[in-house]
Amino acid sequence: MRKRIGLLIDSLIGGGAERITLNFAETFAKLGHDVHVFILKNEIHHVIDKNAYSIHILTENGVLSKFKLVNKSLLKKTFIKAISNVENDGIKFDFFISSSEDFDRIAKLSRLPNIFIRYRNSMSEFILSKVGNKTGWKAKERVWRHTLRHKSIYNHMNIVAITKAMQFDLCKKVGIKPKTITTIYNPFDFAVIRERANKLVSNLPSAPYIIYAAKFENRKNHRLLIDAYYKANPKHLLVLIGDVYTASDHETYENLKAQIHNLSLENRVILAGFQKNPYPWIKNADLFVMSSNNEGLPTVLIESLILGTPVVSVDCPTGPSEILTGELADYLSPVGDVDALATNITKALQHYPQIDDSLLAKFNSEYVAKQYIDHCTKQKN
């Protein structure tokens, strides 16, 4: 039966969550469903297919009032009105999937019964990151305050965790009490990814290279990768794909350039910027390396394996250990361990196990989409 499905995301900037939202849109549309993507801000960097699904932009910048509570209320009203405009044809939405914290809040305020939160990152690690340099009771107060805030958003909501470890993190570590919760992995259209990877790109490096694709934010820990690359000292270049979106990202980016300069790596590290089609870059790399402090279900690891590119990763919470399984688990290293990551880089460039699609079947887009439809329909009823 044809479903009307709403996908909720802050924007469509060049990040993994945004790309996954479009993966959902494309897959649900391919299965014959009526798909609508609602974005809070008019920021679209990814390639979109307006023939397959509809895009609804709620505001230009996400700000309708300088007062936070008023702004939340106005955004909720704008969202409800956008839904009503679509439903004017008499067909109601079967369910919505929210994939960003701002929209999670609006989903809570809207009190629509058929919204499912696709929770995306380790909540406990995010809360700890808010402690900053505080210690003692000040640190405890921050943890308590941010835990309370997250409980106010996610308690009594329908949640779909994107890894098994994340489901444990939400319920056991943080103490979230959802209305319902399950684990369903993110969707990947293997054929589309491989097709896009075959597109011609004029500015690919001519020399062998290692690659990492991520926003330049502290959580991605590019500094660790640079140090490990310097220590491993491979013959390969290192290509970093990504962009900056906040003042904090800009500071991280400038610090990274200083690190590259201090290690005299200017001629070996390529800062390639955001790429609308990163797949040719990933496919033609000899190795993909991820150095993040924490993740949800890292999109780029799965996409790299789909393209046959060997992967080395830190074993951060959450996701890498549920992607790199079997023989591939040997290429996981502890978070923050420069020596271990450098060793794995060297080892992977010398030998890497065969990457078989059977290891990736649980991420197949149609399989994942059908899981969502079954789960959301069951809970709705």
XYZ file of C-alpha atoms in Angstrom:
381
model
C 0.000 0.000 0.000
C 1.319 3.454 -0.973
C 2.374 5.515 2.045
C 2.735 9.266 2.480
C 5.993 9.797 4.360
C 7.531 12.960 5.812
C 11.278 13.274 6.410
C 12.404 16.008 8.817
C 15.893 17.566 8.855
C 17.399 20.964 9.795
C 18.925 21.573 6.365
C 20.584 19.753 3.495
C 24.142 20.925 4.100
C 26.998 18.573 3.293
C 26.788 16.177 6.244
C 26.124 12.473 6.766
C 22.692 12.898 8.399
C 21.583 15.048 5.491
C 22.813 12.531 2.942
C 21.064 9.698 4.793
C 17.800 11.665 4.753
C 18.078 11.917 0.972
C 18.908 8.196 0.806
C 15.610 7.572 2.601
C 13.774 9.925 0.255
C 15.149 8.224 -2.854
C 14.504 4.710 -1.535
C 10.946 5.331 -0.322
C 10.183 7.030 -3.655
C 11.669 4.116 -5.586
C 9.352 1.790 -3.657
C 6.389 3.831 -4.885
C 5.660 5.991 -1.832
C 4.797 9.702 -1.702
C 7.782 11.357 -0.024
C 8.079 14.884 1.391
C 11.286 16.325 2.884
C 10.758 19.197 5.342
C 13.807 21.372 6.117
C 13.982 24.168 8.695
C 16.573 26.278 6.872
C 17.022 27.071 3.194
C 20.474 25.500 2.955
C 20.825 22.869 0.240
C 24.289 21.631 -0.724
C 23.507 18.056 -1.719
C 22.183 17.052 -5.127
C 18.411 16.557 -4.864
C 15.920 14.854 -7.170
C 12.763 16.995 -7.243
C 11.123 14.512 -9.592
C 11.324 11.754 -6.978
C 10.254 13.633 -3.822
C 9.044 17.057 -2.682
C 11.106 19.578 -0.700
C 9.377 21.940 1.759
C 11.482 24.811 3.149
C 9.984 26.170 6.386
C 12.191 29.259 6.855
C 15.241 30.946 5.378
C 17.473 30.588 8.464
C 15.440 28.821 11.154
C 14.791 32.065 13.047
C 11.279 33.537 13.256
C 11.822 35.283 16.599
C 14.860 36.301 18.661
C 13.180 34.746 21.717
C 13.889 31.005 21.878
C 10.550 29.872 23.276
C 8.617 32.050 20.856
C 10.782 30.818 17.996
C 10.084 27.183 18.872
C 6.357 27.893 18.968
C 6.418 29.704 15.622
C 8.459 26.920 14.005
C 5.944 24.379 15.302
C 3.057 26.370 13.807
C 4.913 26.736 10.502
C 5.535 22.979 10.414
C 1.900 22.139 11.194
C 0.752 24.547 8.468
C 3.147 22.950 5.943
C 1.714 19.531 6.783
C -1.819 20.862 6.371
C -0.963 22.308 2.966
C 0.216 18.906 1.738
C -2.788 17.129 3.240
C -5.256 19.465 1.492
C -5.738 16.705 -1.081
C -7.386 14.595 1.626
C -4.472 12.175 2.063
C -2.888 12.132 5.536
C 0.741 11.432 6.334
C 1.257 7.856 7.495
C 4.356 8.755 9.497
C 7.273 11.166 9.832
C 10.953 10.437 10.513
C 12.948 13.176 12.262
C 16.726 13.235 11.854
C 17.915 16.399 13.634
C 17.690 17.692 17.201
C 15.934 20.942 16.307
C 13.255 19.030 14.443
C 13.104 16.486 17.278
C 12.051 19.361 19.564
C 9.449 20.576 17.074
C 8.191 17.004 16.748
C 7.746 16.866 20.528
C 5.906 20.202 20.574
C 3.665 19.239 17.666
C 2.353 16.181 19.553
C 1.749 14.342 16.326
C 1.386 10.656 17.238
C 3.057 9.332 14.111
C 6.544 10.913 14.410
C 9.530 8.608 14.791
C 12.853 9.980 16.001
C 15.822 8.496 14.151
C 18.431 8.982 16.878
C 21.840 9.461 15.345
C 24.734 9.871 17.820
C 25.920 8.706 21.227
C 23.827 10.807 23.619
C 26.053 10.049 26.611
C 29.170 11.198 24.743
C 27.394 14.353 23.570
C 26.345 15.206 27.120
C 29.889 14.655 28.401
C 31.211 16.955 25.689
C 29.130 19.757 27.211
C 31.183 19.589 30.430
C 34.067 21.381 28.702
C 36.802 22.310 31.164
C 34.507 22.287 34.190
C 35.309 20.000 37.136
C 33.703 18.963 40.410
C 30.130 20.036 41.085
C 30.090 22.368 38.061
C 30.793 19.406 35.785
C 28.093 17.346 37.513
C 25.629 20.219 37.203
C 26.230 20.450 33.448
C 25.767 16.708 32.993
C 22.564 16.835 35.060
C 21.205 19.845 33.157
C 21.887 18.445 29.690
C 20.591 15.001 30.668
C 17.375 16.591 31.921
C 17.035 18.576 28.681
C 17.432 15.450 26.554
C 14.944 13.539 28.679
C 12.425 16.346 28.199
C 12.745 15.906 24.431
C 12.993 12.137 24.047
C 11.031 10.581 26.901
C 7.741 9.070 25.673
C 8.715 9.432 22.000
C 8.955 6.729 19.326
C 12.692 6.254 18.793
C 14.604 4.303 16.171
C 18.273 3.966 17.159
C 20.662 3.506 14.254
C 22.940 1.060 16.104
C 22.406 -1.522 18.826
C 25.060 0.174 20.938
C 23.166 3.456 20.649
C 19.933 1.883 21.865
C 21.816 0.691 24.960
C 23.408 4.145 25.317
C 20.053 5.930 25.231
C 18.174 3.695 27.639
C 20.835 2.392 30.021
C 23.499 5.102 30.126
C 21.322 8.211 29.830
C 18.057 6.811 31.178
C 15.739 7.830 28.333
C 12.293 6.230 28.674
C 10.864 6.146 25.144
C 7.335 5.212 24.189
C 8.837 2.655 21.798
C 12.389 1.916 20.702
C 14.054 -0.380 18.189
C 17.255 -0.522 16.145
C 17.247 -0.152 12.363
C 20.418 0.632 10.424
C 20.675 3.451 7.884
C 19.815 2.780 4.210
C 22.313 2.697 1.350
C 21.496 2.201 -2.322
C 24.525 0.216 -3.454
C 23.763 0.584 -7.173
C 23.329 4.381 -7.002
C 26.494 4.858 -4.941
C 28.513 2.756 -7.392
C 26.984 4.566 -10.383
C 27.867 7.982 -8.929
C 31.363 6.753 -8.149
C 31.943 6.164 -11.868
C 31.331 9.815 -12.779
C 34.334 11.628 -14.209
C 36.065 14.045 -11.836
C 38.709 16.344 -13.248
C 40.556 17.252 -10.045
C 41.259 13.840 -8.529
C 44.880 13.456 -7.371
C 47.068 11.666 -9.907
C 49.193 10.082 -7.149
C 47.964 7.323 -4.781
C 46.109 8.719 -1.788
C 44.367 8.038 1.533
C 41.082 9.830 2.210
C 38.841 11.042 5.039
C 35.496 12.772 4.422
C 33.982 14.730 7.317
C 32.978 18.183 8.483
C 35.811 20.063 10.157
C 34.472 19.863 13.691
C 36.292 18.797 16.848
C 34.279 15.582 17.130
C 35.780 14.301 13.867
C 39.306 14.594 15.361
C 41.244 15.340 12.182
C 44.236 16.123 14.430
C 44.511 12.456 15.377
C 44.465 11.444 11.717
C 47.185 13.956 10.793
C 49.409 12.719 13.630
C 48.828 9.059 12.682
C 49.475 9.805 9.010
C 52.701 11.600 9.911
C 53.794 8.672 12.098
C 52.904 5.999 9.512
C 54.643 8.067 6.801
C 53.110 6.265 3.786
C 54.006 7.134 0.214
C 50.379 8.166 -0.283
C 48.956 11.654 -0.194
C 46.233 12.399 2.367
C 43.014 13.952 1.027
C 40.561 15.610 3.418
C 37.066 16.245 2.047
C 34.753 18.502 4.042
C 33.658 22.011 4.861
C 33.154 24.381 7.799
C 29.700 25.520 8.934
C 30.170 27.269 12.286
C 32.667 29.581 13.987
C 33.870 26.597 16.015
C 34.400 24.605 12.798
C 36.419 27.485 11.370
C 38.679 27.519 14.428
C 39.163 23.751 14.138
C 40.015 24.150 10.444
C 42.589 26.888 11.086
C 44.206 24.824 13.864
C 44.394 21.872 11.491
C 46.143 23.964 8.835
C 48.636 25.090 11.492
C 49.255 21.452 12.460
C 49.859 20.542 8.807
C 52.311 23.428 8.512
C 54.151 22.528 11.731
C 54.637 18.963 10.495
C 55.767 20.201 7.037
C 52.969 18.292 5.348
C 51.694 21.097 3.086
C 52.728 19.185 -0.049
C 51.257 15.900 1.129
C 47.868 16.856 2.604
C 45.163 18.078 0.226
C 42.237 20.059 1.685
C 39.732 19.368 -1.087
C 36.671 21.127 0.368
C 33.079 19.878 0.172
C 32.305 17.612 -2.785
C 28.696 17.199 -3.940
C 29.705 13.823 -5.314
C 32.359 12.395 -2.980
C 32.077 8.870 -4.355
C 34.710 9.059 -7.146
C 37.133 10.438 -4.552
C 36.408 7.564 -2.181
C 36.416 4.854 -4.871
C 39.802 5.903 -6.219
C 41.456 6.076 -2.795
C 43.630 3.201 -1.607
C 42.351 3.610 1.953
C 39.663 5.436 3.918
C 40.585 6.376 7.501
C 38.124 7.625 10.152
C 39.385 9.245 13.359
C 36.204 10.519 15.098
C 35.757 10.678 18.852
C 32.130 9.575 18.495
C 29.630 8.908 15.735
C 26.168 7.534 15.143
C 26.448 5.054 12.300
C 29.245 6.569 10.206
C 27.910 6.824 6.670
C 31.298 7.166 5.031
C 32.596 3.858 6.402
C 29.716 1.946 4.841
C 29.936 3.868 1.559
C 33.663 3.187 1.350
C 33.146 -0.546 1.797
C 30.331 -0.510 -0.791
C 32.852 1.005 -3.219
C 35.478 -1.608 -2.362
C 37.777 0.869 -0.602
C 39.560 -0.583 2.452
C 38.639 1.081 5.752
C 40.578 1.782 8.931
C 38.718 3.356 11.841
C 38.859 4.172 15.508
C 36.435 2.062 17.543
C 34.438 5.036 18.768
C 30.893 5.013 20.095
C 28.841 4.122 18.172
C 28.839 2.239 14.888
C 32.313 1.234 13.689
C 32.274 -2.097 15.527
C 28.893 -2.932 13.950
C 30.265 -2.115 10.474
C 33.783 -3.547 10.593
C 32.964 -7.107 11.624
C 34.723 -10.438 11.124
C 38.224 -10.015 9.679
C 37.610 -6.288 9.185
C 37.459 -5.809 12.978
C 41.265 -6.146 13.029
C 41.394 -2.651 11.520
C 39.687 -0.957 14.469
C 41.851 0.968 16.937
C 41.191 2.658 20.305
C 39.891 6.232 20.275
C 42.701 8.775 20.426
C 45.507 6.213 20.016
C 47.925 7.645 17.441
C 50.257 4.640 17.414
C 47.458 2.090 16.916
C 45.869 4.110 14.106
C 49.258 4.563 12.393
C 49.917 0.819 12.654
C 46.534 0.012 11.093
C 47.133 2.462 8.256
C 50.390 0.699 7.411
C 48.840 -2.759 7.796
C 45.805 -1.941 5.623
C 47.945 -0.532 2.813
C 49.941 -3.785 2.789
C 46.972 -6.179 3.015
C 43.203 -5.958 3.429
C 40.590 -8.752 3.447
C 38.161 -9.101 0.576
C 35.104 -6.863 1.036
C 32.001 -8.933 0.377
C 28.492 -7.504 -0.069
C 27.158 -10.123 2.344
C 28.856 -8.173 5.156
C 26.836 -5.119 4.135
C 23.403 -6.659 3.460
C 21.886 -5.182 6.642
C 22.476 -1.689 5.186
C 20.705 -2.348 1.855
C 18.321 0.554 1.281
C 15.214 -1.406 0.281
C 15.645 -3.828 3.186
C 15.998 -0.908 5.639
C 13.076 1.056 4.139
C 10.755 -1.934 4.447
C 11.829 -2.369 8.076
C 10.855 1.248 8.748
C 7.508 0.916 7.014
C 6.694 -2.288 8.907
C 7.792 -0.829 12.252
C 6.109 2.573 11.871
C 2.872 1.069 10.560
C 2.763 -1.450 13.411
C 3.367 1.186 16.099
C 0.876 3.593 14.527
C -1.801 0.917 14.635
